[in-house]
Short mmCIF file of C-alpha atoms and ligand atoms in Angstrom, two decimals:
data_model
loop_
_atom_site.label_atom_id
_atom_site.label_comp_id
_atom_site.label_asym_id
_atom_site.label_seq_id
_atom_site.Cartn_x
_atom_site.Cartn_y
_atom_site.Cartn_z
CA MET T 99 103.87 -1.48 47.04
CA HIS T 100 100.19 -2.43 47.51
CA THR T 101 97.95 -0.19 49.54
CA THR T 102 94.95 -2.52 49.49
CA PRO T 103 95.11 -5.91 51.22
CA ARG T 104 95.67 -8.98 49.03
CA HIS T 105 93.67 -12.16 49.49
CA ASP T 106 94.99 -15.50 48.31
CA ASN T 107 93.44 -18.81 47.37
CA LEU T 108 93.24 -21.65 49.90
CA ILE T 109 94.63 -24.82 48.33
CA GLY T 110 95.61 -27.92 50.29
CA GLY T 111 95.57 -25.94 53.55
CA GLN T 112 97.97 -23.26 52.21
CA TRP T 113 97.18 -19.67 51.28
CA LEU T 114 98.65 -19.45 47.78
CA ALA T 115 99.24 -16.31 45.71
CA GLY T 116 97.39 -15.91 42.43
CA GLY T 117 99.06 -15.13 39.12
CA SER T 118 97.12 -11.86 39.18
CA TYR T 119 94.69 -9.99 41.46
CA THR T 120 91.42 -8.13 40.86
CA PRO T 121 90.10 -5.21 42.88
CA ASN T 122 86.81 -5.78 44.71
CA ILE T 123 84.78 -2.57 44.29
CA ASN T 124 81.91 -1.28 46.43
CA PRO T 125 78.88 -0.69 44.14
CA SER T 126 77.66 2.06 46.51
CA ASN T 127 80.94 3.94 46.15
CA LEU T 128 83.15 3.10 43.19
CA ALA T 129 86.13 4.82 44.85
CA ASP T 130 86.02 2.32 47.71
CA VAL T 131 88.12 -0.82 47.06
CA LEU T 132 87.60 -3.63 49.58
CA GLY T 133 90.80 -5.40 48.63
CA GLU T 134 92.50 -7.34 45.89
CA TYR T 135 91.62 -10.97 45.32
CA ALA T 136 93.65 -13.67 43.65
CA GLN T 137 92.77 -14.91 40.18
CA ALA T 138 93.41 -18.63 39.96
CA SER T 139 94.78 -20.35 36.87
CA ALA T 140 93.78 -23.77 35.54
CA ALA T 141 96.95 -25.12 37.23
CA ASP T 142 95.79 -23.74 40.62
CA LEU T 143 92.43 -25.36 40.06
CA ASP T 144 94.09 -28.68 39.30
CA ALA T 145 96.16 -28.39 42.50
CA ALA T 146 92.98 -27.76 44.50
CA VAL T 147 91.27 -30.84 43.05
CA GLN T 148 94.37 -32.97 43.73
CA ALA T 149 94.42 -31.72 47.34
CA ALA T 150 90.73 -32.53 47.76
CA ARG T 151 91.23 -36.01 46.28
CA ALA T 152 94.14 -36.67 48.61
CA ALA T 153 92.10 -35.58 51.64
CA PHE T 154 88.99 -37.58 50.73
CA PRO T 155 89.92 -41.07 52.02
CA VAL T 156 90.51 -39.79 55.57
CA TRP T 157 87.71 -37.21 55.68
CA SER T 158 85.08 -39.53 54.22
CA MET T 159 85.82 -42.07 56.97
CA SER T 160 86.23 -39.50 59.76
CA GLY T 161 84.08 -39.61 62.85
CA ILE T 162 80.80 -37.74 62.77
CA GLN T 163 81.58 -35.98 66.07
CA ALA T 164 84.63 -34.27 64.53
CA ARG T 165 82.56 -33.11 61.55
CA ALA T 166 79.74 -31.89 63.79
CA ASP T 167 82.17 -29.98 66.02
CA ALA T 168 83.86 -28.29 63.06
CA LEU T 169 80.59 -27.22 61.43
CA ASP T 170 79.25 -26.01 64.76
CA ALA T 171 82.40 -23.94 65.34
CA ILE T 172 82.05 -22.38 61.87
CA GLY T 173 78.39 -21.52 62.52
CA THR T 174 79.20 -20.08 65.94
CA GLU T 175 81.89 -17.79 64.56
CA ILE T 176 79.75 -16.60 61.65
CA LEU T 177 76.90 -15.74 64.03
CA ALA T 178 79.25 -13.99 66.46
CA ARG T 179 80.61 -11.86 63.60
CA ARG T 180 77.27 -11.26 61.86
CA ASP T 181 77.42 -7.46 62.14
CA GLU T 182 80.96 -7.22 60.75
CA LEU T 183 80.37 -9.77 57.99
CA GLY T 184 76.95 -8.32 57.19
CA ALA T 185 78.55 -4.92 56.68
CA LEU T 186 81.20 -6.48 54.43
CA LEU T 187 78.46 -8.18 52.41
CA ALA T 188 76.57 -4.87 52.04
CA ARG T 189 79.77 -3.09 51.00
CA GLU T 190 80.67 -5.77 48.50
CA GLU T 191 77.33 -6.76 46.94
CA GLY T 192 75.10 -3.75 47.59
CA LYS T 193 72.39 -5.31 49.77
CA THR T 194 71.46 -3.05 52.67
CA ARG T 195 73.28 -3.60 55.95
CA VAL T 196 70.11 -5.09 57.50
CA GLU T 197 69.75 -7.51 54.59
CA GLY T 198 73.47 -8.33 54.77
CA VAL T 199 73.31 -9.15 58.48
CA GLY T 200 70.22 -11.26 57.80
CA GLU T 201 72.03 -13.22 55.10
CA VAL T 202 75.06 -13.81 57.31
CA SER T 203 72.82 -15.02 60.15
CA ARG T 204 71.21 -17.44 57.73
CA ALA T 205 74.66 -18.75 56.74
CA GLY T 206 75.60 -19.26 60.40
CA ASN T 207 72.36 -21.09 61.14
CA ILE T 208 72.86 -23.32 58.10
CA PHE T 209 76.25 -24.49 59.43
CA LYS T 210 74.63 -25.16 62.82
CA PHE T 211 71.78 -27.10 61.18
CA PHE T 212 74.21 -29.31 59.25
CA ALA T 213 76.36 -29.78 62.37
CA GLY T 214 73.29 -31.52 63.79
CA GLU T 215 72.66 -33.41 60.54
CA CYS T 216 76.12 -35.04 60.85
CA LEU T 217 74.68 -36.95 63.81
CA ARG T 218 71.34 -37.76 62.22
CA LEU T 219 72.32 -39.54 59.01
CA ALA T 220 70.47 -42.84 59.22
CA GLY T 221 70.20 -45.90 57.02
CA GLU T 222 67.72 -48.74 56.79
CA VAL T 223 67.89 -52.40 57.61
CA VAL T 224 65.27 -54.41 55.73
CA PRO T 225 64.57 -58.12 55.36
CA SER T 226 65.59 -59.73 52.11
CA VAL T 227 63.04 -61.51 49.91
CA ARG T 228 65.50 -64.41 50.13
CA PRO T 229 65.63 -66.24 53.49
CA GLY T 230 68.90 -66.05 55.43
CA ILE T 231 69.99 -62.72 53.96
CA GLY T 232 70.01 -59.26 55.52
CA VAL T 233 69.90 -56.00 53.57
CA GLU T 234 71.36 -52.66 54.70
CA ILE T 235 70.78 -49.39 52.88
CA THR T 236 73.28 -46.68 53.80
CA ARG T 237 74.41 -43.31 52.48
CA GLU T 238 78.04 -42.51 51.69
CA PRO T 239 79.75 -39.32 50.54
CA VAL T 240 79.88 -38.65 46.80
CA GLY T 241 83.56 -37.65 46.69
CA VAL T 242 85.07 -34.32 45.57
CA VAL T 243 82.37 -31.74 44.93
CA GLY T 244 82.88 -28.61 42.82
CA ILE T 245 80.77 -25.74 44.15
CA ILE T 246 80.04 -22.78 41.86
CA THR T 247 78.04 -19.84 43.22
CA PRO T 248 76.52 -16.57 41.93
CA TRP T 249 77.12 -13.04 43.20
CA ASN T 250 73.70 -12.22 44.63
CA PHE T 251 73.92 -14.24 47.90
CA PRO T 252 77.69 -14.30 48.47
CA MET T 253 77.45 -15.80 51.97
CA ALA T 254 74.23 -17.83 52.16
CA ILE T 255 74.49 -19.78 48.90
CA PRO T 256 78.09 -20.91 49.55
CA ALA T 257 76.97 -21.88 53.07
CA TRP T 258 74.01 -23.95 51.91
CA LYS T 259 76.24 -25.94 49.55
CA ILE T 260 79.49 -26.18 51.57
CA ALA T 261 77.87 -27.12 54.91
CA PRO T 262 76.01 -30.23 53.65
CA ALA T 263 78.95 -31.21 51.43
CA LEU T 264 81.26 -31.31 54.48
CA ALA T 265 78.63 -32.73 56.85
CA TYR T 266 78.15 -35.81 54.68
CA GLY T 267 81.91 -36.40 54.30
CA ASN T 268 82.71 -34.85 50.91
CA CYS T 269 85.71 -32.70 50.00
CA VAL T 270 85.11 -29.33 48.37
CA VAL T 271 86.60 -27.12 45.68
CA PHE T 272 84.70 -23.83 45.94
CA LYS T 273 84.63 -21.25 43.13
CA PRO T 274 82.71 -18.12 44.16
CA ALA T 275 81.44 -15.49 41.71
CA ASP T 276 84.24 -13.24 40.52
CA LEU T 277 82.28 -10.12 41.50
CA VAL T 278 82.07 -10.99 45.22
CA PRO T 279 85.17 -12.84 46.45
CA GLY T 280 85.24 -10.95 49.79
CA CYS T 281 82.55 -12.93 51.61
CA ALA T 282 83.85 -16.17 50.10
CA TRP T 283 87.35 -15.44 51.37
CA GLU T 284 86.10 -14.66 54.91
CA LEU T 285 84.08 -17.86 54.92
CA ALA T 286 87.12 -19.84 53.75
CA GLU T 287 89.28 -18.22 56.42
CA ILE T 288 86.78 -19.26 59.12
CA ILE T 289 86.59 -22.81 57.73
CA SER T 290 90.42 -23.00 57.61
CA ARG T 291 90.54 -22.57 61.42
CA SER T 292 87.71 -24.97 62.25
CA GLY T 293 89.77 -28.13 62.67
CA ILE T 294 88.88 -29.55 59.25
CA PRO T 295 92.00 -31.23 57.79
CA ALA T 296 94.02 -29.52 55.04
CA GLY T 297 92.69 -30.17 51.54
CA VAL T 298 89.15 -31.03 52.61
CA PHE T 299 88.00 -27.52 51.74
CA ASN T 300 89.66 -25.43 49.02
CA LEU T 301 88.88 -21.90 47.82
CA VAL T 302 89.74 -21.09 44.20
CA MET T 303 88.82 -17.54 43.19
CA GLY T 304 88.77 -16.51 39.57
CA ARG T 305 86.64 -16.09 36.50
CA GLY T 306 84.20 -18.69 35.30
CA SER T 307 85.55 -18.22 31.79
CA VAL T 308 89.04 -19.26 33.00
CA ILE T 309 88.54 -21.90 35.71
CA GLY T 310 84.90 -22.92 35.07
CA ASP T 311 85.60 -25.54 32.40
CA PRO T 312 88.71 -26.92 34.18
CA LEU T 313 86.61 -27.44 37.32
CA VAL T 314 83.53 -28.91 35.66
CA ASN T 315 85.52 -31.18 33.34
CA HIS T 316 88.16 -32.28 35.85
CA PRO T 317 88.25 -36.09 36.11
CA GLY T 318 89.04 -35.76 39.83
CA VAL T 319 85.70 -34.04 40.51
CA ASP T 320 82.73 -36.33 41.17
CA ALA T 321 79.87 -33.84 41.36
CA ILE T 322 79.04 -30.20 40.62
CA SER T 323 76.61 -28.06 42.60
CA PHE T 324 75.89 -24.85 40.69
CA THR T 325 73.72 -21.82 41.29
CA GLY T 326 73.57 -19.12 38.64
CA SER T 327 72.04 -18.28 35.29
CA GLN T 328 70.18 -20.70 33.07
CA GLY T 329 72.64 -20.34 30.19
CA VAL T 330 75.70 -21.26 32.23
CA GLY T 331 73.76 -23.95 34.10
CA ALA T 332 72.58 -25.69 30.92
CA ARG T 333 76.15 -25.75 29.62
CA ILE T 334 77.43 -27.26 32.87
CA ALA T 335 74.71 -29.94 32.73
CA GLN T 336 75.83 -30.93 29.24
CA GLN T 337 79.45 -31.15 30.36
CA CYS T 338 78.52 -33.21 33.42
CA ALA T 339 76.44 -35.57 31.28
CA LEU T 340 79.45 -36.20 29.03
CA SER T 341 81.71 -37.04 31.97
CA LEU T 342 78.85 -38.75 33.90
CA LYS T 343 79.18 -36.46 36.94
CA LYS T 344 76.37 -35.91 39.37
CA VAL T 345 75.01 -32.37 38.92
CA GLN T 346 72.65 -30.03 40.72
CA LEU T 347 71.58 -26.70 39.19
CA GLU T 348 69.64 -23.83 40.75
CA MET T 349 68.96 -21.14 38.17
CA GLY T 350 66.80 -18.18 37.34
CA GLY T 351 63.18 -17.28 37.94
CA LYS T 352 60.36 -15.18 36.51
CA ASN T 353 58.27 -15.48 39.61
CA PRO T 354 54.60 -14.46 39.57
CA GLN T 355 52.85 -12.61 42.37
CA VAL T 356 49.08 -12.96 41.91
CA ILE T 357 46.83 -10.33 43.52
CA LEU T 358 43.14 -11.23 43.60
CA ASP T 359 40.18 -8.86 44.03
CA ASP T 360 39.61 -10.16 47.56
CA ALA T 361 43.21 -9.54 48.71
CA ASN T 362 43.98 -7.27 51.64
CA LEU T 363 45.20 -4.30 49.59
CA ALA T 364 47.79 -2.98 52.07
CA GLN T 365 49.23 -6.47 52.58
CA ALA T 366 49.32 -7.15 48.82
CA VAL T 367 51.18 -3.90 48.16
CA GLU T 368 53.71 -4.52 50.91
CA LEU T 369 54.53 -8.07 49.91
CA SER T 370 54.77 -7.07 46.22
CA VAL T 371 57.19 -4.24 47.02
CA GLN T 372 59.18 -6.58 49.25
CA SER T 373 59.56 -9.33 46.72
CA ALA T 374 59.98 -7.18 43.61
CA PHE T 375 62.37 -4.51 44.85
CA TYR T 376 64.10 -5.42 48.13
CA SER T 377 67.67 -6.71 47.76
CA THR T 378 67.51 -4.49 44.64
CA GLY T 379 65.37 -7.15 42.92
CA GLN T 380 68.49 -9.29 42.65
CA ARG T 381 66.99 -12.49 44.03
CA CYS T 382 66.18 -15.60 42.05
CA THR T 383 62.91 -15.65 44.03
CA ALA T 384 62.04 -11.98 43.33
CA SER T 385 58.60 -11.48 41.82
CA SER T 386 58.99 -9.56 38.60
CA ARG T 387 55.47 -10.31 37.28
CA LEU T 388 52.58 -8.86 39.27
CA ILE T 389 49.39 -10.51 37.99
CA VAL T 390 46.43 -8.43 39.15
CA THR T 391 42.70 -9.12 38.70
CA GLU T 392 40.64 -6.27 37.26
CA GLY T 393 38.46 -5.52 40.32
CA ILE T 394 41.45 -4.42 42.44
CA TYR T 395 43.67 -3.25 39.57
CA PRO T 396 43.21 0.58 39.79
CA GLN T 397 43.54 0.68 43.59
CA PHE T 398 46.56 -1.64 43.48
CA VAL T 399 48.42 0.41 40.86
CA ALA T 400 47.74 3.64 42.75
CA ALA T 401 48.78 2.17 46.10
CA ILE T 402 51.96 0.47 44.90
CA THR T 403 53.22 3.54 43.03
CA ALA T 404 52.56 5.63 46.16
CA ARG T 405 54.47 3.09 48.27
CA MET T 406 57.35 3.01 45.78
CA ALA T 407 57.70 6.79 46.10
CA THR T 408 58.60 6.27 49.78
CA LEU T 409 61.46 3.83 49.08
CA LYS T 410 64.86 5.26 49.88
CA VAL T 411 67.50 4.20 47.36
CA GLY T 412 71.00 4.82 48.65
CA ASP T 413 74.32 3.66 50.02
CA ALA T 414 73.92 0.08 51.26
CA LEU T 415 75.68 0.91 54.55
CA GLU T 416 73.65 4.03 55.34
CA ALA T 417 70.95 3.74 58.00
CA GLY T 418 67.48 4.12 56.52
CA THR T 419 68.36 2.82 53.05
CA ASP T 420 65.62 0.54 51.73
CA ILE T 421 67.17 -0.34 48.39
CA GLY T 422 70.91 -0.52 47.81
CA PRO T 423 72.67 -0.10 44.48
CA VAL T 424 72.64 -2.57 41.62
CA SER T 425 75.70 -4.80 42.06
CA SER T 426 77.56 -4.04 38.83
CA LEU T 427 77.54 -1.79 35.81
CA ALA T 428 76.74 -4.72 33.52
CA GLN T 429 73.67 -5.58 35.63
CA LEU T 430 72.57 -1.92 35.77
CA GLU T 431 72.78 -1.65 31.98
CA GLN T 432 70.77 -4.86 31.63
CA ASP T 433 68.07 -3.53 33.99
CA MET T 434 67.80 -0.24 32.07
CA ARG T 435 67.67 -2.11 28.74
CA TYR T 436 64.71 -4.18 29.93
CA VAL T 437 62.87 -1.03 31.07
CA GLU T 438 63.33 0.41 27.55
CA LEU T 439 62.37 -2.88 25.93
CA GLY T 440 59.23 -3.13 28.06
CA GLN T 441 58.17 0.31 26.88
CA ALA T 442 59.10 -0.39 23.27
CA GLN T 443 56.80 -3.44 23.35
CA GLY T 444 53.85 -1.41 24.70
CA GLY T 445 54.32 -1.23 28.50
CA GLN T 446 53.77 2.05 30.39
CA LEU T 447 56.50 3.08 32.81
CA VAL T 448 54.56 4.41 35.83
CA ALA T 449 57.41 4.61 38.35
CA GLY T 450 61.22 4.75 38.45
CA GLY T 451 63.49 3.23 35.86
CA ASP T 452 66.12 5.98 35.88
CA ARG T 453 69.69 5.98 37.11
CA LEU T 454 70.11 8.00 40.31
CA GLN T 455 72.99 10.16 41.54
CA ARG T 456 73.97 9.98 45.19
CA ALA T 457 76.75 11.54 47.29
CA THR T 458 79.15 8.87 46.04
CA GLU T 459 79.32 7.46 42.55
CA GLY T 460 77.52 4.10 42.47
CA PHE T 461 75.12 1.96 40.46
CA TYR T 462 71.90 3.44 41.85
CA MET T 463 68.59 2.84 40.09
CA ALA T 464 65.05 3.90 40.96
CA PRO T 465 62.84 0.76 41.20
CA ALA T 466 60.80 0.54 38.00
CA LEU T 467 57.18 -0.47 37.50
CA LEU T 468 55.53 -1.02 34.13
CA THR T 469 51.79 -1.44 33.58
CA ASP T 470 49.84 -2.59 30.50
CA THR T 471 52.24 -5.44 29.87
CA THR T 472 51.25 -8.78 28.38
CA ALA T 473 52.57 -12.30 28.87
CA ASP T 474 54.25 -12.47 25.47
CA MET T 475 56.47 -9.41 26.03
CA ARG T 476 60.15 -10.13 26.65
CA ILE T 477 60.00 -8.32 29.98
CA ASN T 478 57.53 -10.99 31.12
CA ARG T 479 59.39 -13.95 29.69
CA GLU T 480 63.06 -13.28 30.49
CA GLU T 481 64.73 -12.83 33.86
CA VAL T 482 65.76 -9.18 34.38
CA PHE T 483 67.40 -9.65 37.80
CA GLY T 484 67.03 -6.07 38.96
CA PRO T 485 64.53 -3.69 40.61
CA VAL T 486 62.09 -3.96 37.71
CA ALA T 487 58.53 -5.33 37.87
CA SER T 488 55.68 -5.39 35.38
CA ILE T 489 51.94 -5.72 35.88
CA ILE T 490 49.73 -8.06 33.88
CA ARG T 491 46.01 -7.33 34.20
CA VAL T 492 43.68 -10.37 34.18
CA LYS T 493 39.92 -10.95 34.50
CA GLY T 494 39.79 -13.42 37.39
CA TYR T 495 41.44 -16.30 39.25
CA ASP T 496 41.51 -18.81 36.37
CA GLU T 497 43.32 -16.40 34.06
CA ALA T 498 45.65 -15.38 36.91
CA LEU T 499 46.64 -19.00 37.51
CA PHE T 500 47.16 -19.55 33.79
CA GLU T 501 49.44 -16.50 33.52
CA ALA T 502 51.33 -17.44 36.70
CA ASN T 503 52.24 -20.75 35.08
CA ASN T 504 52.79 -19.24 31.62
CA THR T 505 56.59 -19.09 31.93
CA PRO T 506 59.54 -21.32 31.18
CA PHE T 507 60.64 -20.88 34.83
CA GLY T 508 59.15 -22.40 38.00
CA LEU T 509 61.02 -21.33 41.12
CA SER T 510 58.62 -19.45 43.41
CA ALA T 511 55.03 -18.21 43.06
CA GLY T 512 52.83 -16.13 45.35
CA ILE T 513 49.14 -15.34 45.75
CA ALA T 514 47.53 -12.57 47.79
CA THR T 515 43.95 -13.53 48.63
CA THR T 516 41.53 -13.94 51.53
CA SER T 517 39.85 -16.86 49.78
CA LEU T 518 40.74 -20.25 51.24
CA LYS T 519 39.37 -21.87 48.09
CA HIS T 520 41.70 -19.94 45.77
CA ALA T 521 44.70 -20.21 48.09
CA THR T 522 44.25 -23.98 48.31
CA HIS T 523 43.76 -24.38 44.57
CA PHE T 524 46.81 -22.19 43.82
CA LYS T 525 49.06 -24.17 46.17
CA ARG T 526 48.17 -27.35 44.31
CA HIS T 527 48.13 -26.04 40.73
CA SER T 528 51.05 -23.61 40.71
CA GLN T 529 53.91 -25.04 38.63
CA ALA T 530 56.59 -23.66 40.98
CA GLY T 531 58.84 -25.43 43.46
CA MET T 532 57.88 -22.99 46.23
CA VAL T 533 54.44 -21.40 46.78
CA MET T 534 53.63 -18.49 49.08
CA VAL T 535 50.18 -17.49 50.30
CA ASN T 536 49.98 -13.88 51.53
CA LEU T 537 53.79 -13.76 51.75
CA PRO T 538 56.49 -12.39 49.43
CA THR T 539 57.84 -14.86 46.84
CA ALA T 540 61.31 -14.26 48.30
CA GLY T 541 62.23 -15.11 51.88
CA VAL T 542 62.45 -18.77 52.85
CA ASP T 543 63.50 -20.89 55.83
CA TYR T 544 66.89 -22.58 55.95
CA HIS T 545 65.78 -25.99 57.28
CA VAL T 546 63.36 -26.98 54.49
CA PRO T 547 63.93 -27.78 50.80
CA PHE T 548 64.63 -24.96 48.37
CA GLY T 549 64.32 -25.26 44.61
CA GLY T 550 62.13 -25.04 41.56
CA ARG T 551 60.73 -26.78 38.52
CA LYS T 552 60.89 -26.35 34.74
CA GLY T 553 63.82 -24.15 33.66
CA SER T 554 64.64 -22.97 37.19
CA SER T 555 66.19 -26.09 38.68
CA TYR T 556 67.71 -29.40 37.72
CA GLY T 557 68.57 -32.23 40.05
CA PRO T 558 67.83 -32.80 43.73
CA ARG T 559 66.64 -30.03 46.04
CA GLU T 560 68.99 -28.00 48.24
CA GLN T 561 68.79 -27.29 51.98
CA GLY T 562 67.28 -29.07 54.93
CA ARG T 563 67.41 -32.85 55.10
CA TYR T 564 66.75 -32.98 51.35
CA ALA T 565 70.35 -31.87 50.77
CA GLN T 566 71.50 -35.44 51.44
CA GLU T 567 70.00 -36.54 48.11
CA PHE T 568 72.73 -34.70 46.26
CA PHE T 569 75.62 -34.88 48.69
CA THR T 570 75.40 -38.61 49.38
CA THR T 571 75.18 -41.75 47.30
CA VAL T 572 73.18 -44.79 48.35
CA LYS T 573 74.74 -48.21 48.97
CA THR T 574 72.75 -51.44 49.32
CA ALA T 575 74.70 -54.14 51.17
CA TYR T 576 73.58 -57.80 51.39
CA ILE T 577 74.74 -59.99 54.25
CA GLY T 578 74.37 -63.75 54.23
CA ILE T 579 73.50 -64.84 57.76
P1 NAP R 53 76.21 -16.71 36.24
O1 NAP R 53 76.74 -15.67 35.35
O2 NAP R 53 75.59 -17.91 35.64
O3 NAP R 53 77.43 -17.13 37.18
C1 NAP R 53 77.26 -18.07 38.22
C2 NAP R 53 78.61 -18.70 38.54
O4 NAP R 53 79.04 -19.48 37.42
C3 NAP R 53 79.71 -17.68 38.80
O5 NAP R 53 80.58 -18.16 39.79
C4 NAP R 53 80.42 -17.66 37.45
O6 NAP R 53 81.75 -17.21 37.52
C5 NAP R 53 80.35 -19.10 37.07
N1 NAP R 53 80.60 -19.37 35.66
C6 NAP R 53 80.51 -18.53 34.61
N2 NAP R 53 80.84 -19.18 33.46
C7 NAP R 53 81.13 -20.45 33.81
C8 NAP R 53 81.54 -21.61 33.09
N3 NAP R 53 81.70 -21.59 31.77
N4 NAP R 53 81.75 -22.76 33.76
C9 NAP R 53 81.58 -22.82 35.10
N5 NAP R 53 81.20 -21.74 35.84
C10 NAP R 53 80.98 -20.59 35.20
O7 NAP R 53 75.13 -16.12 37.26
P2 NAP R 53 75.26 -14.79 38.14
O8 NAP R 53 75.11 -13.62 37.25
O9 NAP R 53 76.44 -14.88 39.03
O10 NAP R 53 73.99 -14.93 39.09
C11 NAP R 53 72.71 -14.53 38.75
C12 NAP R 53 71.87 -15.72 38.35
O11 NAP R 53 71.83 -16.67 39.42
C13 NAP R 53 70.42 -15.37 38.10
O12 NAP R 53 69.96 -16.05 36.96
C14 NAP R 53 69.70 -15.86 39.34
O13 NAP R 53 68.34 -16.14 39.17
C15 NAP R 53 70.49 -17.07 39.65
N6 NAP R 53 70.29 -17.49 41.03
C16 NAP R 53 69.56 -18.62 41.28
C17 NAP R 53 69.32 -19.02 42.58
C18 NAP R 53 68.53 -20.26 42.87
O14 NAP R 53 68.73 -20.84 43.94
N7 NAP R 53 67.67 -20.72 41.99
C19 NAP R 53 69.82 -18.27 43.64
C20 NAP R 53 70.56 -17.13 43.35
C21 NAP R 53 70.80 -16.76 42.04
P3 NAP R 53 82.10 -15.66 37.21
O15 NAP R 53 81.50 -14.85 38.27
O16 NAP R 53 83.56 -15.62 37.25
O17 NAP R 53 81.53 -15.39 35.85
#
């Protein structure tokens, strides 16, 4: 007899039981189990790919009005249920309720955006260099797309991959992160009632170590869209190269936030706290390196530590919580290890870094700030992915720009300055895919491209109209007149 609800996989339009189930545990309260979620086997995965393949011929030729209506209905329902789903997200992943509702709203708006994009896909008609011939350039769906997502944005990242995949006529096999199947299941349940034919969209929950390779290597899968860590991403790219699949990877960051002497101090502190510690620092766009010029350095350190003392770390669902728990024990241990490592390599811990006790047992951590760190320290080279930031002190703008780019990653970069000259120069010379002037490095719009350079991203950009680069393939047709 099960006391917690069981959630099955969606394969070929049927809700199918898993061979086993895993409990989904609230990181704010380890005694709170959201439900049990199916663990798929390689055979389940194969069934999902077969279902998607079978559905592709009809879906890829379906009318754009039907696709637009379905995506619009999905977006409408997500937005109507944003409070409920936002609370679920907070309970499952540990973002605060406000952040959870914000993420769900983003997911709803993404479906609405791509509902419109169904109607806007255009081609080109160009004259041939040869007389009497016409040339048409059109975009067609890629086929069956495997979508693999991380745990830190359990609603928005699936949305920004699934919505364009469906809008452009692809079929989907979706594998969410094992830590956060709850949001994925709710999203799948909404999609299953949207009028999209059986098999077009399939949800296969389970561990990457079990169904990751079978999905990536499946001959029935044409393309893989992945967001997650660099290590897993690089491995997937190798596998896709061997089987000649199209692949798109969004991976980690070590995003710099530059603060120049002429910055507005209060604004610089606020945006640094926002991007380093909100969402518990668990954002690929979080700024974990604060690069501060020496003229403002003492005031900045004093002001940011004072601001950090006001942050309320607590239960993600409680009103007034600024920073929710870390999402898992493994991540908490990694965060604490990096705080120790930063100190062992010469950094000074000036705030936080300790595990906190709250009314319920959870993975609570005080946001940590280290000063006196240098670019070569591991804490400044490797992604921590928690509420941990370090400060690098530099002489002036040129050194700040050099240090901002002195990283194997290139996702997002920010500068706080009142100088138009430096802001303009930084926008052009930053080696990041996204640049922010007087704004946090995290926090982006849903209708414009998202992605990075260097070790952060591989393949075409996600989101906005740029999503069609990955989710469509170009055909050039010649017509003799
Ligand atoms: P992860 O460990 O790389 O996992 C990402 C996804 O890959 C999960 O669904 C995981 O499944 C799956 N996976 C694991 N091994 C696999 C394999 N061998 N084959 C196929 N799939 C496999 O990353 P994470 O810890 O979930 O997420 C944090 C990372 O994501 C950070 O590095 C962060 O910067 C990055 N991220 C990047 C962006 C961006 O847009 N650039 C956005 C958000 C997050 P399991 O959960 O079952 O292991």
